[in-house]
PDB file of C-alpha atoms in Angstrom:
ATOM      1  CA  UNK X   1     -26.756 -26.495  33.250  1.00 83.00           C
ATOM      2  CA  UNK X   2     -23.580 -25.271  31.591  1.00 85.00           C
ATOM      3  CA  UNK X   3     -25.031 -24.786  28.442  1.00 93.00           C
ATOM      4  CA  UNK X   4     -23.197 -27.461  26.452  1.00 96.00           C
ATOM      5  CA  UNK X   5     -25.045 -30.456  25.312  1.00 97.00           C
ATOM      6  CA  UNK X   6     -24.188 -34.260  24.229  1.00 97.00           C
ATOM      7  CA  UNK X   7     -25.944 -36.980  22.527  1.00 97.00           C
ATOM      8  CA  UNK X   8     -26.593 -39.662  23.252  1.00 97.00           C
ATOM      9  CA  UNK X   9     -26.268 -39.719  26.871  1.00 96.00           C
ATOM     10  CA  UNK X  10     -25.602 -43.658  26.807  1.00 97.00           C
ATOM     11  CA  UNK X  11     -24.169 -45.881  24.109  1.00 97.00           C
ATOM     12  CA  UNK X  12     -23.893 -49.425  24.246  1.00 97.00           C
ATOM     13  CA  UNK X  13     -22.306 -51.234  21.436  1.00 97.00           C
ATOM     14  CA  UNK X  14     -20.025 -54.056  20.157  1.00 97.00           C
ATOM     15  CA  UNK X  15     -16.244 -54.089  20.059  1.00 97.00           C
ATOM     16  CA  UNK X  16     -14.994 -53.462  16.733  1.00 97.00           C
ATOM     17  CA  UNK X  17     -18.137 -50.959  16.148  1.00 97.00           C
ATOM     18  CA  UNK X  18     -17.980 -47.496  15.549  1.00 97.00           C
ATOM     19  CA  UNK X  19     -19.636 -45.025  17.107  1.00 98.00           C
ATOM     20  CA  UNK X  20     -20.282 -40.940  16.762  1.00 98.00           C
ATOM     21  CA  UNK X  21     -20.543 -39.302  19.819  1.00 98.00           C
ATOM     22  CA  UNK X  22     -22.085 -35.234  19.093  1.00 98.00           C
ATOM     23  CA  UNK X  23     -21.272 -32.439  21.149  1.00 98.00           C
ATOM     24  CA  UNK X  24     -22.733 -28.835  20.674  1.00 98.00           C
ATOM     25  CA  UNK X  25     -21.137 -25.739  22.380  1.00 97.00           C
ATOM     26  CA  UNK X  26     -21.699 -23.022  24.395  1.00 96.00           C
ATOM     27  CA  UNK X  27     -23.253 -19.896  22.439  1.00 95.00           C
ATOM     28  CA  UNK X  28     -20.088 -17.961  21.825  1.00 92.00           C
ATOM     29  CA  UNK X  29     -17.788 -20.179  22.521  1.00 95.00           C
ATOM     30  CA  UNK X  30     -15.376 -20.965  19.716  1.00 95.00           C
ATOM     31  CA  UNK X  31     -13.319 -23.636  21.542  1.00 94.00           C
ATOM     32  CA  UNK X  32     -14.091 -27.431  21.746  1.00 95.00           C
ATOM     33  CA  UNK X  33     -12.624 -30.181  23.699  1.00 94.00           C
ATOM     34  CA  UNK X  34     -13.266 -34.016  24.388  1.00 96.00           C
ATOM     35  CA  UNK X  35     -12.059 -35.570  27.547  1.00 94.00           C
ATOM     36  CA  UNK X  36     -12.211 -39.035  27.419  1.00 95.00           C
ATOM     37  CA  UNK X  37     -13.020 -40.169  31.631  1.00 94.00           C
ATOM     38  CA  UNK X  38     -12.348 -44.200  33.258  1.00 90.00           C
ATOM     39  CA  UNK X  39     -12.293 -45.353  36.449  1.00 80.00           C
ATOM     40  CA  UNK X  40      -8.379 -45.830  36.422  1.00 76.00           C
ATOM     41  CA  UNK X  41      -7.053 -43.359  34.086  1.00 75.00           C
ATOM     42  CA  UNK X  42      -9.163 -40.221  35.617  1.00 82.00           C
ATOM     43  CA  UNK X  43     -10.081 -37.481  33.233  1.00 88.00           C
ATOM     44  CA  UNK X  44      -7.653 -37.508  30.390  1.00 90.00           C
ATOM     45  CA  UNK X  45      -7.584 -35.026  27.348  1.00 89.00           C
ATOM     46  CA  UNK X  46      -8.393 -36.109  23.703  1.00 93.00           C
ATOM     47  CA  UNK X  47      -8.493 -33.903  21.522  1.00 93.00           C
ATOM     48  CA  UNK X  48      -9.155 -29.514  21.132  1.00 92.00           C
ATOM     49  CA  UNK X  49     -10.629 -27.477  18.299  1.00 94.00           C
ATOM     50  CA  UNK X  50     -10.853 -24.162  17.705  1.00 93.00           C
ATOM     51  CA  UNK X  51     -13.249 -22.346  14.855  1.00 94.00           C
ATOM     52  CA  UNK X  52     -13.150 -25.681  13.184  1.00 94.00           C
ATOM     53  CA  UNK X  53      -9.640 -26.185  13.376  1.00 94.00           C
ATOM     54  CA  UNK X  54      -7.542 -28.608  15.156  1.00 92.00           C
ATOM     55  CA  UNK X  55      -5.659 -27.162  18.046  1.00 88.00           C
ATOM     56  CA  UNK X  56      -3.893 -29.656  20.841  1.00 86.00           C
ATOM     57  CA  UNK X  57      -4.067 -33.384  20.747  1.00 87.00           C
ATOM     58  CA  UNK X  58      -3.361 -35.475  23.506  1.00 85.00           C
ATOM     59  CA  UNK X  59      -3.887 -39.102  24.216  1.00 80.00           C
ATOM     60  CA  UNK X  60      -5.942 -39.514  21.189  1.00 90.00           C
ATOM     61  CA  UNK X  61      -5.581 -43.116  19.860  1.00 93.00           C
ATOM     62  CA  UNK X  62      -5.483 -43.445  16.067  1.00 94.00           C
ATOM     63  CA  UNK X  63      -9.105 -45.358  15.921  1.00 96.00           C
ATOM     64  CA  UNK X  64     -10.388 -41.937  17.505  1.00 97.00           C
ATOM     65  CA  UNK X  65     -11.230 -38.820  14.807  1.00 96.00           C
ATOM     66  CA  UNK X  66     -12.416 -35.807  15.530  1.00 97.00           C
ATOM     67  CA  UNK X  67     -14.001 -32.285  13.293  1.00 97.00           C
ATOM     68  CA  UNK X  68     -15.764 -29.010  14.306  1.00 97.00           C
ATOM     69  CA  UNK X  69     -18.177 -27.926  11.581  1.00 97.00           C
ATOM     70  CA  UNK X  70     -19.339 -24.392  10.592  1.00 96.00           C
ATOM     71  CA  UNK X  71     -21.747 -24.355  12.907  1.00 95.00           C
ATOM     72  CA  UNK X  72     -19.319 -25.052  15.787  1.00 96.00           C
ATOM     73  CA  UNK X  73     -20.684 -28.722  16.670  1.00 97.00           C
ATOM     74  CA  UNK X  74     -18.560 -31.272  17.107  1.00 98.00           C
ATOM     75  CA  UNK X  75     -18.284 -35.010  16.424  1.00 98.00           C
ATOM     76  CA  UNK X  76     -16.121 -37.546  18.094  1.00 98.00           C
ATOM     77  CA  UNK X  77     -15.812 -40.884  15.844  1.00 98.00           C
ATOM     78  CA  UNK X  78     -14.511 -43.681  17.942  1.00 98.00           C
ATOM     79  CA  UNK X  79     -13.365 -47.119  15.698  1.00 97.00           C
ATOM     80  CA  UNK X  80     -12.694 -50.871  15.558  1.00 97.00           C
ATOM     81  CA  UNK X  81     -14.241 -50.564  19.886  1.00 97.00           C
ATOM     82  CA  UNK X  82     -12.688 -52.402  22.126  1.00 96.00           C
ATOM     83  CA  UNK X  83     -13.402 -53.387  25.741  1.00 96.00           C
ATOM     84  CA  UNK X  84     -10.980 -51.028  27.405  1.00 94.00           C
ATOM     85  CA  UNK X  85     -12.929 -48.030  25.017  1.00 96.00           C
ATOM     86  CA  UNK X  86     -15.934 -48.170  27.786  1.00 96.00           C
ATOM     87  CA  UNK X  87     -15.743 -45.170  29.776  1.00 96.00           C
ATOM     88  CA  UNK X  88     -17.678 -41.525  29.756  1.00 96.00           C
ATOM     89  CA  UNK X  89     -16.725 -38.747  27.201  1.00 97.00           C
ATOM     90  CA  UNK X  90     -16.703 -35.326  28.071  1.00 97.00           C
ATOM     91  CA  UNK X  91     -17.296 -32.098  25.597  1.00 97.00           C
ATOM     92  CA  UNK X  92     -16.196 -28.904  27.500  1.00 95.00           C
ATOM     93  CA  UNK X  93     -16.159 -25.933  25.435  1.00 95.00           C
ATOM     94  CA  UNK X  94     -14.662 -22.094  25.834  1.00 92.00           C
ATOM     95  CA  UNK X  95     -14.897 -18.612  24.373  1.00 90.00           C
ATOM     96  CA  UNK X  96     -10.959 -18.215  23.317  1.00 82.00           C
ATOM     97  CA  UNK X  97      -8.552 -20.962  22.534  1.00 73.00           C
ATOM     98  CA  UNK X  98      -6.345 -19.847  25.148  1.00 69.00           C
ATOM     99  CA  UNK X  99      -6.450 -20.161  29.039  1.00 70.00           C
ATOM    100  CA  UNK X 100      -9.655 -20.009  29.763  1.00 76.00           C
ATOM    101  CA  UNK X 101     -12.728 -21.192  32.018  1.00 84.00           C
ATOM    102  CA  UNK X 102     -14.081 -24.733  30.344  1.00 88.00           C
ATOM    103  CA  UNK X 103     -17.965 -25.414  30.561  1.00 92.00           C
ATOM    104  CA  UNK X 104     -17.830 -29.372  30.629  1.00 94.00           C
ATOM    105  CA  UNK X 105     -20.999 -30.780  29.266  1.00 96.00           C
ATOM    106  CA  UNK X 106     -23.298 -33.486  30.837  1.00 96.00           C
ATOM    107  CA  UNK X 107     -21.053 -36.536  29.322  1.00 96.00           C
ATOM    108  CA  UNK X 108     -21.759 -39.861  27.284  1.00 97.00           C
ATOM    109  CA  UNK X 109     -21.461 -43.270  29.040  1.00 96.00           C
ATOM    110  CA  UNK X 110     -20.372 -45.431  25.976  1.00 97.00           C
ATOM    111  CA  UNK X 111     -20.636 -49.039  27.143  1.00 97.00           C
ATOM    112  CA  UNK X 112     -18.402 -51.331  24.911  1.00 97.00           C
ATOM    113  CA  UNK X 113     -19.920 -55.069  25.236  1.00 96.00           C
TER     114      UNK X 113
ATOM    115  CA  UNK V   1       3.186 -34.698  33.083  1.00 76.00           C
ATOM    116  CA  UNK V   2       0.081 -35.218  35.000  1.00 89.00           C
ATOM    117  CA  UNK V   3      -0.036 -33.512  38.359  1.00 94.00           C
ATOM    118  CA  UNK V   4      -0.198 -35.476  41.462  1.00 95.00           C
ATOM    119  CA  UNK V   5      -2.611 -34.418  43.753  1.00 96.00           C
ATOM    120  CA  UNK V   6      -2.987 -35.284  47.836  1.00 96.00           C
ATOM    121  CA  UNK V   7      -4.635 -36.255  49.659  1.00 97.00           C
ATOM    122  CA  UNK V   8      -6.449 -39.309  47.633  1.00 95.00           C
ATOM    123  CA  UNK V   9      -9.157 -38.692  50.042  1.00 97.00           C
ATOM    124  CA  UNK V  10     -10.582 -37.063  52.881  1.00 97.00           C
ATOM    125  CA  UNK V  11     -13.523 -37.245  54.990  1.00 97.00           C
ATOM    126  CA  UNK V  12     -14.715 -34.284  57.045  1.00 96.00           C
ATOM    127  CA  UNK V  13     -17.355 -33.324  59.227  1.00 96.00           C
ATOM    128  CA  UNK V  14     -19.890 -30.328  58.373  1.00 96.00           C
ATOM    129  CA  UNK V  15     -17.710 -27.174  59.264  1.00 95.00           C
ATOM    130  CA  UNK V  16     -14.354 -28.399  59.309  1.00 96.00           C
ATOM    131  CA  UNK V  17     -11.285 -27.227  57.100  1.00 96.00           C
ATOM    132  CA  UNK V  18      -9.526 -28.747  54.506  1.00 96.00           C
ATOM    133  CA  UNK V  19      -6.762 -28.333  51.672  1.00 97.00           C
ATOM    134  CA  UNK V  20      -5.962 -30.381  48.774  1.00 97.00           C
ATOM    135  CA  UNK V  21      -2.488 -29.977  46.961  1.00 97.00           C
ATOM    136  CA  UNK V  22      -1.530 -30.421  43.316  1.00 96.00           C
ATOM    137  CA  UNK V  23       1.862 -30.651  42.307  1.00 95.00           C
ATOM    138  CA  UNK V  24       3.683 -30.927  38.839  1.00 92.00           C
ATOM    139  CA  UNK V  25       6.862 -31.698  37.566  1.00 90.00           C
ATOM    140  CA  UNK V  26       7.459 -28.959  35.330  1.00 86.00           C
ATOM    141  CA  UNK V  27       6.850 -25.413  35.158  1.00 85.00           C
ATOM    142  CA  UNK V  28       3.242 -24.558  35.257  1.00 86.00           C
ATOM    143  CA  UNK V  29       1.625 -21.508  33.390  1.00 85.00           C
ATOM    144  CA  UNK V  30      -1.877 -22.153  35.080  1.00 88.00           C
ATOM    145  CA  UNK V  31      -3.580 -23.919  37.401  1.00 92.00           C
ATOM    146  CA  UNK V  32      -7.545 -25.016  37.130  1.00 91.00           C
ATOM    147  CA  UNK V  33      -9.893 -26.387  39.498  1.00 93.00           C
ATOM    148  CA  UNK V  34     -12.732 -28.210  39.295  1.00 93.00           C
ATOM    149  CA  UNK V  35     -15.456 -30.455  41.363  1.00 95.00           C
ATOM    150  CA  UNK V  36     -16.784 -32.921  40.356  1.00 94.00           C
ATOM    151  CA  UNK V  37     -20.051 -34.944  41.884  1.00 94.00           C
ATOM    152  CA  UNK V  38     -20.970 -38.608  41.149  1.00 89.00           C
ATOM    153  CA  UNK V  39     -22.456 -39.078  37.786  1.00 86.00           C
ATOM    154  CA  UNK V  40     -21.896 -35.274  36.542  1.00 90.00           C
ATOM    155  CA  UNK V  41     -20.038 -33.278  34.951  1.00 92.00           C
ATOM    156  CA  UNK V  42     -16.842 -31.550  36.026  1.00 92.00           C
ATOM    157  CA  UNK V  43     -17.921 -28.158  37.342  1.00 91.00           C
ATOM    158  CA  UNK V  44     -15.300 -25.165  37.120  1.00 88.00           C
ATOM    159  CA  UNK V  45     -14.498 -23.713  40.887  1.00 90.00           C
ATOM    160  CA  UNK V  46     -11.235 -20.675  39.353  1.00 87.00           C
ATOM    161  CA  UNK V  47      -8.082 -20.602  37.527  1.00 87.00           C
ATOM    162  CA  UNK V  48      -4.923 -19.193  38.685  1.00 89.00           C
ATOM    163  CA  UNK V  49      -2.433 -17.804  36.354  1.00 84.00           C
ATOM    164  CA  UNK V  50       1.456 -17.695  36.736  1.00 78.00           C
ATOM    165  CA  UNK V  51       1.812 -14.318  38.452  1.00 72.00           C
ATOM    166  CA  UNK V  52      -1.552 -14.099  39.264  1.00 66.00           C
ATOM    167  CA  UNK V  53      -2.633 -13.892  43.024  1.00 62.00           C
ATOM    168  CA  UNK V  54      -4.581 -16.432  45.476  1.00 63.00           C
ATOM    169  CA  UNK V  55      -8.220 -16.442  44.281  1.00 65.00           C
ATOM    170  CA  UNK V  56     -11.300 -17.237  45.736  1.00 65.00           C
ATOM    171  CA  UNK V  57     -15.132 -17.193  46.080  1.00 67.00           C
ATOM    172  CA  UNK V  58     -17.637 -17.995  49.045  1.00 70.00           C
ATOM    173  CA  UNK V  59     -15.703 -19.948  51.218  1.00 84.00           C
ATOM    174  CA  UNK V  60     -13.242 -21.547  48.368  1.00 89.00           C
ATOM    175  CA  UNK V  61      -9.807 -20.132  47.802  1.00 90.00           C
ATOM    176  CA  UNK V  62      -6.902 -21.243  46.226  1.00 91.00           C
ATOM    177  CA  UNK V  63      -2.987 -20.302  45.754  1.00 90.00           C
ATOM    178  CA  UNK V  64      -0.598 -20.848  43.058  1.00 90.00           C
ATOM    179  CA  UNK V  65       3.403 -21.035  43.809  1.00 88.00           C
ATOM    180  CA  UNK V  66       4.821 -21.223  41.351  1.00 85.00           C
ATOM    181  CA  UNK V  67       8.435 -21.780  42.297  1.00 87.00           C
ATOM    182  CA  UNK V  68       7.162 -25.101  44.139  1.00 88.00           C
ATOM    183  CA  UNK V  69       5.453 -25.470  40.902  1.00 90.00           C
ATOM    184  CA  UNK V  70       2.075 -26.220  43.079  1.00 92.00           C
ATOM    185  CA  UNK V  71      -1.439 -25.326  43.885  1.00 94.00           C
ATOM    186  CA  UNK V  72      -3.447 -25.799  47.171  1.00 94.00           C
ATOM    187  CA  UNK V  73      -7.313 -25.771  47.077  1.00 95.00           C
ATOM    188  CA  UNK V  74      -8.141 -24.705  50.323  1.00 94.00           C
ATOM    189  CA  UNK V  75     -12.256 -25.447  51.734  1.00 94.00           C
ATOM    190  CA  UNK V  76     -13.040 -23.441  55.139  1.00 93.00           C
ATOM    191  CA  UNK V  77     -15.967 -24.502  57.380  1.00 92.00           C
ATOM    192  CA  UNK V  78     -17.220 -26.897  54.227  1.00 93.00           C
ATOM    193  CA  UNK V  79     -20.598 -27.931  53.739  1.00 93.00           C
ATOM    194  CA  UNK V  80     -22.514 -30.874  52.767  1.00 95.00           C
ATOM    195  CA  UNK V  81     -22.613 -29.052  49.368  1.00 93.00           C
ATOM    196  CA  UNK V  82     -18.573 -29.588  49.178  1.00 95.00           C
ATOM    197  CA  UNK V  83     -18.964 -33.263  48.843  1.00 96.00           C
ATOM    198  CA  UNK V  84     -17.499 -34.435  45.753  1.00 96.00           C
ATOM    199  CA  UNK V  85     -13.991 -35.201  44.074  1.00 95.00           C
ATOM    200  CA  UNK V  86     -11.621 -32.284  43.203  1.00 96.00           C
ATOM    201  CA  UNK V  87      -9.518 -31.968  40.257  1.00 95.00           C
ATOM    202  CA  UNK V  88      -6.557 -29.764  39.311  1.00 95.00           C
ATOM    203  CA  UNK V  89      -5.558 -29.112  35.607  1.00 92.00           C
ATOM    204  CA  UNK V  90      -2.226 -28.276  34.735  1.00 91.00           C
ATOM    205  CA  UNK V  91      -1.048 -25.912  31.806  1.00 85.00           C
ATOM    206  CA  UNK V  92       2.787 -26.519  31.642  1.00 80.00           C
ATOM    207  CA  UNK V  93       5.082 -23.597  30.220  1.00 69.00           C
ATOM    208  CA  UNK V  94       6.117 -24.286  26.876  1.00 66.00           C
ATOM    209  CA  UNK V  95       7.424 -22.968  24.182  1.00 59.00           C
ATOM    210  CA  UNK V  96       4.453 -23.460  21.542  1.00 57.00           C
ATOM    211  CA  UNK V  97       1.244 -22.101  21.346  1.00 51.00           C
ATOM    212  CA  UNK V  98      -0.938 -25.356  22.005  1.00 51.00           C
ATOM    213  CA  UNK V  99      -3.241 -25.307  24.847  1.00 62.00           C
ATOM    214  CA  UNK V 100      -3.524 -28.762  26.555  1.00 73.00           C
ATOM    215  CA  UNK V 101      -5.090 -29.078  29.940  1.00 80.00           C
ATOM    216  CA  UNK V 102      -3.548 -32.122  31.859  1.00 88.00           C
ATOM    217  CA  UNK V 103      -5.350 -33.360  34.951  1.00 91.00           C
ATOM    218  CA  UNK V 104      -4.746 -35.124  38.464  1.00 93.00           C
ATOM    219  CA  UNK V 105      -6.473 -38.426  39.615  1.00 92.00           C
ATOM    220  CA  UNK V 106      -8.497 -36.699  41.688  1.00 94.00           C
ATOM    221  CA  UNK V 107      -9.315 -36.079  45.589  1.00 96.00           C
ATOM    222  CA  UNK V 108     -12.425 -37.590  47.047  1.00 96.00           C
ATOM    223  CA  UNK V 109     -13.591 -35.156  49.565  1.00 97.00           C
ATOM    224  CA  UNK V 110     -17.166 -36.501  51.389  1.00 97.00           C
ATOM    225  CA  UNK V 111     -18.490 -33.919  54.378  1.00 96.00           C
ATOM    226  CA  UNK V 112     -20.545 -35.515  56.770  1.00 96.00           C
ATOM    227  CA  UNK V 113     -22.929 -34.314  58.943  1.00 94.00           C
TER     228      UNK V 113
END
């Protein structure tokens, strides 16, 4: 158990639905990030905060939106779902913003019918 | 930018060695490891910084040249606990202070009895 924890743990929905996917870190750790996981594109990055603050994007689409609250949780708002959307979604979080060991939480398996 | 990592997979029997490579294309600041079992998370295995010096633990090392810009994950006398695929993030050098991790496809590595 790395200490991170997602909800839901599956999601199965409609295209052109949206969807919040929650993620709550580590205690301590200031750093969020959402990997976004398929079959043929691997583990790919989405999207890091840090201390509610954006930090690094990567291949975030535009229908995808992200925010850290106070309280360090984050949410990952996924729009307008399409087929190709289906995958798992990873929340990893760290202590510092910087290079740094990243506790990946248990994933949720969003299902896009 | 994502690193390409080799073998794609490799089968081994209980005891036997192995090493998995990760390469880039551009100048890496740090290298990170992880293993990853069906339907779980990403686990973290080490990190290797640019400078740094060939880590390990148990019976896991890895090394980090970085004037072949390239990592090697090397398993000695792996066990049935080993099973699983192996990824390598990538931290390219670059001149801002954004923190993206970029990963490989993956190696499947299954131990057999």
């Amino acid at each position: 158990d790395s200490g991170v924890t997602q909800t839901p743990k599956h999601l199965i929905t409609a295209t052109g639905q949206r969807v919040t996917l929650r993620c709550s870190p580590r205690s301590g750790d200031l750093s969020v990030y959402w990997y976004q996981q398929s079959l043929d594109q691997g583990l790919q990055f989405l999207i890091q905060y840090y201390n509610g603050e954006e930090r690094a994007k990567g291949n975030i689409l535009e229908r995808f939106s992200a925010q850290q609250f106070p309280d360090l949780h984050s949410e990952l708002n996924l729009s307008s779902l399409e087929l190709g959307d289906s995958a798992l979604y990873f929340c990893a979080s760290s202590p510092t913003t910087g290079t740094d060991t990243q506790y990946f939480g248990p994933g949720t398996r969003l299902t896009v019918l | 930018q994502q690193p390409v990592q080799s073998p794609q997979a490799v089968i081994l029997r209980e005891g036997e060695d192995a090493v998995i490579n990760c390469s880039s294309s551009k100048a890496l600041y740090s290298v990170h490891w992880y293993r990853q079992k069906h339907g779980e998370a990403p686990v973290f295995l080490m990190i290797l910084l640019k400078g740094g010096e060939q880590k390990g633990h148990e019976k896991i090392s890895a090394s980090f040249n970085e004037k072949k810009q390239q990592s090697s994950l090397y398993l000695t006398a792996s066990q049935l606990s080993y099973s699983g695929t192996y990824f390598c993030g990538t931290e390219i050098v670059s001149g801002g202070s954004n923190y993206k991790l970029t990963f490989g496809k993956g190696t499947l590595l299954t131990v057999n009895p």
